[in-house]
Tab-separated table of N, CA and C in Angstrom:
chain	number	residue	atom	x	y	z
J	1	MET	N	-2.358	-15.783	-12.267
J	1	MET	CA	-3.771	-15.955	-12.478
J	1	MET	C	-4.358	-16.712	-11.289
J	2	GLU	N	-5.501	-16.291	-10.851
J	2	GLU	CA	-6.154	-16.903	-9.700
J	2	GLU	C	-6.681	-18.297	-10.038
J	3	THR	N	-6.542	-19.204	-9.080
J	3	THR	CA	-7.043	-20.565	-9.234
J	3	THR	C	-8.495	-20.603	-8.791
J	4	LYS	N	-9.389	-20.897	-9.725
J	4	LYS	CA	-10.826	-20.951	-9.436
J	4	LYS	C	-11.314	-22.370	-9.692
J	5	ILE	N	-11.303	-23.173	-8.622
J	5	ILE	CA	-11.684	-24.579	-8.762
J	5	ILE	C	-12.764	-24.989	-7.750
J	6	GLY	N	-13.442	-24.009	-7.153
J	6	GLY	CA	-14.521	-24.318	-6.226
J	6	GLY	C	-14.089	-24.544	-4.787
J	7	ILE	N	-12.846	-24.220	-4.494
J	7	ILE	CA	-12.338	-24.297	-3.117
J	7	ILE	C	-11.886	-22.889	-2.756
J	8	THR	N	-12.311	-22.395	-1.610
J	8	THR	CA	-11.948	-21.029	-1.251
J	8	THR	C	-10.423	-20.897	-1.148
J	9	THR	N	-9.950	-19.676	-1.348
J	9	THR	CA	-8.517	-19.396	-1.239
J	9	THR	C	-8.007	-19.794	0.136
J	10	GLU	N	-8.778	-19.467	1.169
J	10	GLU	CA	-8.374	-19.799	2.537
J	10	GLU	C	-8.235	-21.319	2.708
J	11	ASN	N	-9.197	-22.071	2.194
J	11	ASN	CA	-9.132	-23.528	2.315
J	11	ASN	C	-7.987	-24.106	1.505
J	12	ARG	N	-7.739	-23.565	0.325
J	12	ARG	CA	-6.601	-24.033	-0.469
J	12	ARG	C	-5.298	-23.764	0.256
J	13	ASN	N	-5.164	-22.557	0.823
J	13	ASN	CA	-3.946	-22.209	1.566
J	13	ASN	C	-3.732	-23.143	2.754
J	14	THR	N	-4.795	-23.416	3.493
J	14	THR	CA	-4.721	-24.293	4.659
J	14	THR	C	-4.337	-25.711	4.241
J	15	GLY	N	-4.962	-26.203	3.199
J	15	GLY	CA	-4.690	-27.557	2.736
J	15	GLY	C	-3.291	-27.728	2.179
J	16	VAL	N	-2.827	-26.724	1.466
J	16	VAL	CA	-1.492	-26.811	0.862
J	16	VAL	C	-0.407	-26.868	1.927
J	17	GLN	N	-0.615	-26.217	3.057
J	17	GLN	CA	0.386	-26.279	4.130
J	17	GLN	C	0.659	-27.721	4.539
J	18	LYS	N	-0.383	-28.513	4.662
J	18	LYS	CA	-0.203	-29.927	5.036
J	18	LYS	C	0.413	-30.723	3.886
J	19	LEU	N	0.043	-30.389	2.656
J	19	LEU	CA	0.653	-31.079	1.514
J	19	LEU	C	2.152	-30.794	1.429
J	20	CYS	N	2.552	-29.590	1.790
J	20	CYS	CA	3.986	-29.258	1.789
J	20	CYS	C	4.730	-30.086	2.835
J	21	LYS	N	4.115	-30.295	3.995
J	21	LYS	CA	4.718	-31.158	5.014
J	21	LYS	C	4.806	-32.593	4.509
J	22	LEU	N	3.754	-33.038	3.838
J	22	LEU	CA	3.764	-34.375	3.270
J	22	LEU	C	4.865	-34.516	2.228
J	23	LEU	N	5.012	-33.518	1.374
J	23	LEU	CA	6.062	-33.553	0.356
J	23	LEU	C	7.441	-33.669	1.016
J	24	ALA	N	7.639	-32.926	2.081
J	24	ALA	CA	8.917	-32.991	2.803
J	24	ALA	C	9.140	-34.386	3.382
J	25	ASP	N	8.110	-34.955	3.994
J	25	ASP	CA	8.229	-36.312	4.545
J	25	ASP	C	8.571	-37.312	3.444
J	26	GLU	N	7.884	-37.198	2.325
J	26	GLU	CA	8.128	-38.125	1.210
J	26	GLU	C	9.566	-37.993	0.711
J	27	TYR	N	10.059	-36.763	0.640
J	27	TYR	CA	11.411	-36.552	0.128
J	27	TYR	C	12.467	-37.092	1.090
J	28	VAL	N	12.248	-36.893	2.370
J	28	VAL	CA	13.184	-37.421	3.361
J	28	VAL	C	13.160	-38.953	3.327
J	29	LEU	N	11.971	-39.546	3.237
J	29	LEU	CA	11.872	-41.000	3.154
J	29	LEU	C	12.528	-41.519	1.874
J	30	TYR	N	12.352	-40.824	0.783
J	30	TYR	CA	13.004	-41.178	-0.481
J	30	TYR	C	14.528	-41.192	-0.294
J	31	THR	N	15.056	-40.158	0.326
J	31	THR	CA	16.505	-40.051	0.534
J	31	THR	C	17.006	-41.180	1.433
J	32	LYS	N	16.254	-41.491	2.473
J	32	LYS	CA	16.653	-42.577	3.366
J	32	LYS	C	16.593	-43.932	2.650
J	33	THR	N	15.640	-44.089	1.754
J	33	THR	CA	15.535	-45.334	0.995
J	33	THR	C	16.673	-45.440	-0.009
J	34	ARG	N	17.051	-44.319	-0.616
J	34	ARG	CA	18.233	-44.294	-1.496
J	34	ARG	C	19.484	-44.681	-0.703
J	35	ASN	N	19.595	-44.153	0.498
J	35	ASN	CA	20.727	-44.483	1.357
J	35	ASN	C	20.784	-45.991	1.597
J	36	ALA	N	19.627	-46.586	1.883
J	36	ALA	CA	19.584	-48.032	2.110
J	36	ALA	C	20.020	-48.774	0.847
J	37	HIS	N	19.553	-48.331	-0.291
J	37	HIS	CA	19.913	-48.948	-1.575
J	37	HIS	C	21.425	-48.880	-1.816
J	38	TRP	N	21.998	-47.726	-1.574
J	38	TRP	CA	23.422	-47.534	-1.840
J	38	TRP	C	24.314	-48.255	-0.832
J	39	ASN	N	23.888	-48.307	0.424
J	39	ASN	CA	24.793	-48.707	1.495
J	39	ASN	C	24.495	-50.020	2.190
J	40	VAL	N	23.452	-50.728	1.786
J	40	VAL	CA	23.140	-52.002	2.432
J	40	VAL	C	24.286	-52.987	2.206
J	41	GLU	N	24.564	-53.754	3.254
J	41	GLU	CA	25.613	-54.770	3.195
J	41	GLU	C	25.089	-56.053	3.809
J	42	GLY	N	25.740	-57.147	3.507
J	42	GLY	CA	25.399	-58.416	4.136
J	42	GLY	C	25.100	-59.499	3.120
J	43	TYR	N	24.767	-60.662	3.656
J	43	TYR	CA	24.517	-61.835	2.824
J	43	TYR	C	23.386	-61.623	1.819
J	44	ASP	N	22.442	-60.748	2.159
J	44	ASP	CA	21.275	-60.504	1.309
J	44	ASP	C	21.415	-59.215	0.503
J	45	PHE	N	22.649	-58.761	0.328
J	45	PHE	CA	22.907	-57.484	-0.349
J	45	PHE	C	22.142	-57.344	-1.659
J	46	TYR	N	22.318	-58.273	-2.570
J	46	TYR	CA	21.777	-58.099	-3.920
J	46	TYR	C	20.246	-58.005	-3.897
J	47	ASN	N	19.602	-58.910	-3.154
J	47	ASN	CA	18.138	-58.863	-3.050
J	47	ASN	C	17.651	-57.541	-2.479
J	48	LYS	N	18.267	-57.110	-1.404
J	48	LYS	CA	17.819	-55.872	-0.740
J	48	LYS	C	18.183	-54.639	-1.565
J	49	HIS	N	19.312	-54.686	-2.248
J	49	HIS	CA	19.701	-53.593	-3.141
J	49	HIS	C	18.593	-53.371	-4.180
J	50	LEU	N	18.121	-54.434	-4.779
J	50	LEU	CA	17.042	-54.345	-5.772
J	50	LEU	C	15.713	-53.954	-5.128
J	51	PHE	N	15.434	-54.495	-3.954
J	51	PHE	CA	14.203	-54.175	-3.236
J	51	PHE	C	14.125	-52.684	-2.908
J	52	PHE	N	15.211	-52.135	-2.362
J	52	PHE	CA	15.219	-50.710	-2.023
J	52	PHE	C	15.113	-49.853	-3.286
J	53	GLU	N	15.685	-50.304	-4.380
J	53	GLU	CA	15.571	-49.567	-5.648
J	53	GLU	C	14.109	-49.487	-6.084
J	54	GLN	N	13.401	-50.577	-5.972
J	54	GLN	CA	11.975	-50.583	-6.326
J	54	GLN	C	11.207	-49.621	-5.422
J	55	GLN	N	11.544	-49.617	-4.137
J	55	GLN	CA	10.842	-48.743	-3.192
J	55	GLN	C	11.131	-47.266	-3.467
J	56	TYR	N	12.390	-46.911	-3.721
J	56	TYR	CA	12.643	-45.486	-3.970
J	56	TYR	C	12.061	-45.054	-5.304
J	57	GLY	N	11.915	-45.982	-6.252
J	57	GLY	CA	11.246	-45.654	-7.507
J	57	GLY	C	9.790	-45.269	-7.278
J	58	GLU	N	9.102	-46.024	-6.418
J	58	GLU	CA	7.718	-45.692	-6.073
J	58	GLU	C	7.636	-44.349	-5.362
J	59	LEU	N	8.578	-44.107	-4.454
J	59	LEU	CA	8.583	-42.843	-3.718
J	59	LEU	C	8.848	-41.663	-4.649
J	60	ASP	N	9.685	-41.851	-5.651
J	60	ASP	CA	9.943	-40.792	-6.625
J	60	ASP	C	8.649	-40.379	-7.327
J	61	GLU	N	7.838	-41.356	-7.696
J	61	GLU	CA	6.549	-41.058	-8.336
J	61	GLU	C	5.608	-40.349	-7.369
J	62	ILE	N	5.622	-40.764	-6.105
J	62	ILE	CA	4.779	-40.114	-5.094
J	62	ILE	C	5.187	-38.657	-4.919
J	63	ILE	N	6.483	-38.415	-4.821
J	63	ILE	CA	6.984	-37.047	-4.650
J	63	ILE	C	6.479	-36.158	-5.772
J	64	ASP	N	6.600	-36.631	-6.993
J	64	ASP	CA	6.155	-35.850	-8.141
J	64	ASP	C	4.658	-35.592	-8.076
J	65	SER	N	3.890	-36.592	-7.695
J	65	SER	CA	2.433	-36.402	-7.651
J	65	SER	C	2.015	-35.437	-6.544
J	66	VAL	N	2.701	-35.465	-5.398
J	66	VAL	CA	2.380	-34.524	-4.314
J	66	VAL	C	2.720	-33.101	-4.748
J	67	ALA	N	3.883	-32.913	-5.356
J	67	ALA	CA	4.277	-31.580	-5.829
J	67	ALA	C	3.288	-31.075	-6.885
J	68	GLU	N	2.857	-31.956	-7.761
J	68	GLU	CA	1.892	-31.551	-8.787
J	68	GLU	C	0.530	-31.238	-8.185
J	69	ARG	N	0.156	-31.930	-7.110
J	69	ARG	CA	-1.109	-31.604	-6.435
J	69	ARG	C	-1.028	-30.200	-5.832
J	70	ILE	N	0.107	-29.871	-5.255
J	70	ILE	CA	0.307	-28.526	-4.702
J	70	ILE	C	0.165	-27.485	-5.804
J	71	ARG	N	0.764	-27.755	-6.957
J	71	ARG	CA	0.674	-26.827	-8.094
J	71	ARG	C	-0.761	-26.739	-8.615
J	72	THR	N	-1.465	-27.870	-8.628
J	72	THR	CA	-2.862	-27.890	-9.074
J	72	THR	C	-3.716	-26.969	-8.207
J	73	LEU	N	-3.371	-26.876	-6.948
J	73	LEU	CA	-4.121	-26.028	-6.019
J	73	LEU	C	-3.652	-24.572	-6.044
J	74	GLY	N	-2.762	-24.249	-6.974
J	74	GLY	CA	-2.376	-22.855	-7.186
J	74	GLY	C	-1.207	-22.366	-6.365
J	75	HIS	N	-0.407	-23.253	-5.841
J	75	HIS	CA	0.744	-22.871	-5.020
J	75	HIS	C	2.024	-23.448	-5.606
J	76	TYR	N	3.148	-22.937	-5.125
J	76	TYR	CA	4.445	-23.481	-5.505
J	76	TYR	C	4.857	-24.526	-4.477
J	77	ALA	N	5.447	-25.597	-4.957
J	77	ALA	CA	5.907	-26.670	-4.068
J	77	ALA	C	7.267	-26.298	-3.485
J	78	PRO	N	7.476	-26.596	-2.192
J	78	PRO	CA	8.820	-26.407	-1.640
J	78	PRO	C	9.769	-27.333	-2.399
J	79	ALA	N	10.987	-26.855	-2.618
J	79	ALA	CA	11.871	-27.660	-3.466
J	79	ALA	C	13.341	-27.559	-3.079
J	80	THR	N	13.610	-27.198	-1.831
J	80	THR	CA	15.000	-27.186	-1.386
J	80	THR	C	15.146	-28.146	-0.209
J	81	LEU	N	16.348	-28.635	-0.029
J	81	LEU	CA	16.595	-29.528	1.099
J	81	LEU	C	16.329	-28.815	2.422
J	82	LYS	N	16.683	-27.547	2.487
J	82	LYS	CA	16.428	-26.763	3.699
J	82	LYS	C	14.928	-26.699	3.996
J	83	ASP	N	14.125	-26.448	2.960
J	83	ASP	CA	12.675	-26.427	3.142
J	83	ASP	C	12.176	-27.775	3.661
J	84	PHE	N	12.642	-28.841	3.022
J	84	PHE	CA	12.184	-30.175	3.416
J	84	PHE	C	12.537	-30.477	4.861
J	85	LEU	N	13.762	-30.149	5.272
J	85	LEU	CA	14.171	-30.429	6.646
J	85	LEU	C	13.409	-29.581	7.657
J	86	ASN	N	13.018	-28.371	7.263
J	86	ASN	CA	12.219	-27.524	8.152
J	86	ASN	C	10.778	-28.005	8.267
J	87	LEU	N	10.270	-28.662	7.231
J	87	LEU	CA	8.862	-29.068	7.197
J	87	LEU	C	8.606	-30.491	7.686
J	88	THR	N	9.585	-31.367	7.573
J	88	THR	CA	9.357	-32.795	7.827
J	88	THR	C	9.146	-33.113	9.299
J	89	GLN	N	8.397	-34.182	9.525
J	89	GLN	CA	8.260	-34.739	10.875
J	89	GLN	C	9.226	-35.901	11.068
J	90	LEU	N	9.868	-36.342	9.995
J	90	LEU	CA	10.799	-37.468	10.048
J	90	LEU	C	12.187	-36.987	10.458
J	91	THR	N	13.034	-37.937	10.829
J	91	THR	CA	14.402	-37.598	11.198
J	91	THR	C	15.362	-38.198	10.184
J	92	GLU	N	16.550	-37.670	10.163
J	92	GLU	CA	17.592	-38.219	9.308
J	92	GLU	C	18.450	-39.236	10.055
J	93	THR	N	18.045	-39.587	11.245
J	93	THR	CA	18.800	-40.527	12.058
J	93	THR	C	19.103	-41.789	11.262
J	94	LYS	N	20.328	-42.239	11.389
J	94	LYS	CA	20.787	-43.417	10.650
J	94	LYS	C	21.371	-44.397	11.647
J	95	SER	N	21.032	-45.676	11.449
J	95	SER	CA	21.582	-46.690	12.340
J	95	SER	C	23.075	-46.869	12.073
J	96	GLU	N	23.765	-47.442	13.043
J	96	GLU	CA	25.215	-47.626	12.936
J	96	GLU	C	25.579	-48.676	11.888
J	97	ALA	N	24.814	-49.758	11.848
J	97	ALA	CA	25.113	-50.843	10.913
J	97	ALA	C	24.404	-50.606	9.590
J	98	ASN	N	24.960	-51.142	8.541
J	98	ASN	CA	24.340	-51.014	7.224
J	98	ASN	C	23.702	-52.337	6.804
J	99	ASP	N	23.088	-53.008	7.761
J	99	ASP	CA	22.429	-54.267	7.452
J	99	ASP	C	20.983	-54.022	7.023
J	100	SER	N	20.447	-54.957	6.280
J	100	SER	CA	19.109	-54.784	5.720
J	100	SER	C	18.044	-54.656	6.803
J	101	ILE	N	18.149	-55.426	7.869
J	101	ILE	CA	17.126	-55.382	8.922
J	101	ILE	C	17.077	-54.002	9.567
J	102	GLY	N	18.229	-53.409	9.830
J	102	GLY	CA	18.253	-52.067	10.412
J	102	GLY	C	17.613	-51.042	9.491
J	103	PHE	N	17.970	-51.079	8.219
J	103	PHE	CA	17.363	-50.160	7.260
J	103	PHE	C	15.851	-50.382	7.161
J	104	ILE	N	15.449	-51.630	7.082
J	104	ILE	CA	14.027	-51.948	6.930
J	104	ILE	C	13.231	-51.449	8.123
J	105	LYS	N	13.717	-51.681	9.328
J	105	LYS	CA	13.007	-51.218	10.528
J	105	LYS	C	12.867	-49.705	10.535
J	106	GLU	N	13.924	-49.017	10.178
J	106	GLU	CA	13.903	-47.552	10.159
J	106	GLU	C	12.920	-47.033	9.105
J	107	LEU	N	12.965	-47.612	7.914
J	107	LEU	CA	12.065	-47.177	6.837
J	107	LEU	C	10.616	-47.507	7.174
J	108	LEU	N	10.387	-48.639	7.813
J	108	LEU	CA	9.034	-49.025	8.201
J	108	LEU	C	8.438	-48.013	9.169
J	109	ILE	N	9.203	-47.584	10.134
J	109	ILE	CA	8.727	-46.565	11.085
J	109	ILE	C	8.303	-45.304	10.340
J	110	ASP	N	9.078	-44.895	9.352
J	110	ASP	CA	8.750	-43.680	8.597
J	110	ASP	C	7.495	-43.867	7.743
J	111	HIS	N	7.372	-45.013	7.095
J	111	HIS	CA	6.149	-45.278	6.321
J	111	HIS	C	4.925	-45.240	7.231
J	112	GLU	N	5.031	-45.877	8.381
J	112	GLU	CA	3.890	-45.897	9.301
J	112	GLU	C	3.556	-44.501	9.801
J	113	SER	N	4.564	-43.686	10.009
J	113	SER	CA	4.338	-42.302	10.417
J	113	SER	C	3.579	-41.531	9.330
J	114	ILE	N	3.968	-41.733	8.086
J	114	ILE	CA	3.281	-41.076	6.969
J	114	ILE	C	1.859	-41.604	6.836
J	115	ILE	N	1.660	-42.905	7.007
J	115	ILE	CA	0.317	-43.494	6.932
J	115	ILE	C	-0.600	-42.850	7.968
J	116	ILE	N	-0.119	-42.712	9.174
J	116	ILE	CA	-0.917	-42.096	10.241
J	116	ILE	C	-1.250	-40.655	9.874
J	117	PHE	N	-0.262	-39.900	9.396
J	117	PHE	CA	-0.487	-38.512	8.984
J	117	PHE	C	-1.564	-38.438	7.899
J	118	LEU	N	-1.466	-39.313	6.906
J	118	LEU	CA	-2.437	-39.320	5.813
J	118	LEU	C	-3.834	-39.668	6.330
J	119	ARG	N	-3.927	-40.710	7.132
J	119	ARG	CA	-5.222	-41.143	7.656
J	119	ARG	C	-5.884	-40.035	8.479
J	120	GLU	N	-5.075	-39.340	9.272
J	120	GLU	CA	-5.608	-38.256	10.113
J	120	GLU	C	-6.094	-37.069	9.294
J	121	ASN	N	-5.669	-36.962	8.037
J	121	ASN	CA	-6.008	-35.779	7.252
J	121	ASN	C	-7.021	-36.014	6.138
J	122	ILE	N	-7.508	-37.234	5.970
J	122	ILE	CA	-8.516	-37.493	4.935
J	122	ILE	C	-9.759	-36.648	5.190
J	123	ASP	N	-10.291	-36.682	6.405
J	123	ASP	CA	-11.481	-35.897	6.738
J	123	ASP	C	-11.176	-34.399	6.786
J	124	PHE	N	-9.948	-34.049	7.138
J	124	PHE	CA	-9.530	-32.640	7.154
J	124	PHE	C	-9.776	-32.019	5.780
J	125	TYR	N	-9.353	-32.715	4.731
J	125	TYR	CA	-9.536	-32.181	3.374
J	125	TYR	C	-11.001	-32.204	2.958
J	126	THR	N	-11.754	-33.194	3.403
J	126	THR	CA	-13.185	-33.216	3.122
J	126	THR	C	-13.855	-32.003	3.762
J	127	ASP	N	-13.462	-31.677	4.990
J	127	ASP	CA	-14.014	-30.501	5.678
J	127	ASP	C	-13.689	-29.207	4.940
J	128	LEU	N	-12.549	-29.183	4.228
J	128	LEU	CA	-12.169	-28.000	3.447
J	128	LEU	C	-12.871	-27.963	2.082
J	129	LYS	N	-13.709	-28.966	1.824
J	129	LYS	CA	-14.383	-29.119	0.525
J	129	LYS	C	-13.385	-29.433	-0.585
J	130	ASP	N	-12.250	-29.996	-0.207
J	130	ASP	CA	-11.221	-30.386	-1.171
J	130	ASP	C	-11.263	-31.911	-1.303
J	131	TYR	N	-12.284	-32.366	-1.994
J	131	TYR	CA	-12.511	-33.796	-2.140
J	131	TYR	C	-11.434	-34.448	-2.998
J	132	GLY	N	-10.876	-33.686	-3.929
J	132	GLY	CA	-9.805	-34.210	-4.771
J	132	GLY	C	-8.584	-34.580	-3.950
J	133	THR	N	-8.179	-33.693	-3.043
J	133	THR	CA	-7.015	-33.980	-2.207
J	133	THR	C	-7.336	-35.088	-1.209
J	134	SER	N	-8.562	-35.117	-0.689
J	134	SER	CA	-8.958	-36.198	0.210
J	134	SER	C	-8.819	-37.546	-0.492
J	135	ASP	N	-9.299	-37.616	-1.719
J	135	ASP	CA	-9.181	-38.844	-2.509
J	135	ASP	C	-7.714	-39.151	-2.823
J	136	PHE	N	-6.979	-38.123	-3.183
J	136	PHE	CA	-5.562	-38.266	-3.524
J	136	PHE	C	-4.774	-38.861	-2.366
J	137	ILE	N	-4.949	-38.308	-1.162
J	137	ILE	CA	-4.161	-38.815	-0.033
J	137	ILE	C	-4.654	-40.184	0.435
J	138	THR	N	-5.931	-40.508	0.162
J	138	THR	CA	-6.403	-41.862	0.451
J	138	THR	C	-5.634	-42.867	-0.399
J	139	GLY	N	-5.438	-42.538	-1.669
J	139	GLY	CA	-4.642	-43.407	-2.548
J	139	GLY	C	-3.199	-43.513	-2.100
J	140	LEU	N	-2.623	-42.382	-1.669
J	140	LEU	CA	-1.246	-42.410	-1.157
J	140	LEU	C	-1.143	-43.282	0.090
J	141	MET	N	-2.149	-43.183	0.943
J	141	MET	CA	-2.151	-43.988	2.162
J	141	MET	C	-2.130	-45.470	1.803
J	142	GLU	N	-2.938	-45.860	0.827
J	142	GLU	CA	-2.973	-47.260	0.405
J	142	GLU	C	-1.623	-47.697	-0.167
J	143	THR	N	-0.979	-46.831	-0.919
J	143	THR	CA	0.345	-47.147	-1.468
J	143	THR	C	1.357	-47.334	-0.351
J	144	HIS	N	1.351	-46.433	0.628
J	144	HIS	CA	2.281	-46.556	1.756
J	144	HIS	C	1.967	-47.789	2.599
J	145	GLU	N	0.693	-48.121	2.743
J	145	GLU	CA	0.343	-49.330	3.485
J	145	GLU	C	0.937	-50.569	2.807
J	146	LYS	N	0.870	-50.610	1.487
J	146	LYS	CA	1.439	-51.751	0.758
J	146	LYS	C	2.961	-51.768	0.886
J	147	MET	N	3.587	-50.595	0.774
J	147	MET	CA	5.043	-50.525	0.909
J	147	MET	C	5.468	-50.949	2.313
J	148	ALA	N	4.702	-50.537	3.327
J	148	ALA	CA	5.005	-50.917	4.709
J	148	ALA	C	4.838	-52.422	4.893
J	149	TRP	N	3.814	-52.986	4.287
J	149	TRP	CA	3.618	-54.440	4.356
J	149	TRP	C	4.828	-55.166	3.755
J	150	MET	N	5.298	-54.669	2.634
J	150	MET	CA	6.473	-55.286	1.991
J	150	MET	C	7.687	-55.228	2.924
J	151	LEU	N	7.894	-54.090	3.567
J	151	LEU	CA	9.006	-53.959	4.514
J	151	LEU	C	8.803	-54.897	5.703
J	152	ARG	N	7.604	-54.860	6.266
J	152	ARG	CA	7.295	-55.669	7.449
J	152	ARG	C	7.484	-57.163	7.180
J	153	SER	N	7.164	-57.575	5.966
J	153	SER	CA	7.272	-58.994	5.613
J	153	SER	C	8.706	-59.491	5.627
J	154	HIS	N	9.660	-58.601	5.474
J	154	HIS	CA	11.071	-58.999	5.509
J	154	HIS	C	11.587	-59.261	6.922
J	155	ILE	N	10.879	-58.762	7.932
J	155	ILE	CA	11.394	-58.899	9.295
J	155	ILE	C	10.520	-59.784	10.182
J	156	LYS	N	9.551	-60.474	9.609
J	156	LYS	CA	8.706	-61.383	10.396
J	156	LYS	C	9.416	-62.672	10.661
């Protein structure tokens, strides 16, 4: 059934392409945060283990909301690891040490990359007359900004 929500098919198609890239970035960041949770070592293990768990929990909710936004716009969300790796701008690069500072620095770079992507696309969605997605990604940007602040605060 055709999606009739006041956004042209062409604009929905264009907008969903960027949402699929965002979904891939979120999934890769989620996986990297899980890795940090599972593999962090050092004197601060327990604190950071719990901290990373809280962060990947937030990312899990973000992933679901991005996929549901894609579905709301009448498309199917990419859902394979191969799709995510083909779409993401992030890397799977992993530092040699499993210390909290290394994980935090790496995750912070990825959050900041996503924040920039989101900020650059707020007006893009407004231009497509997709005010819902513009508002949606503004909220995601604020969530990532807070998560990045939390990470940054550990390394000051």
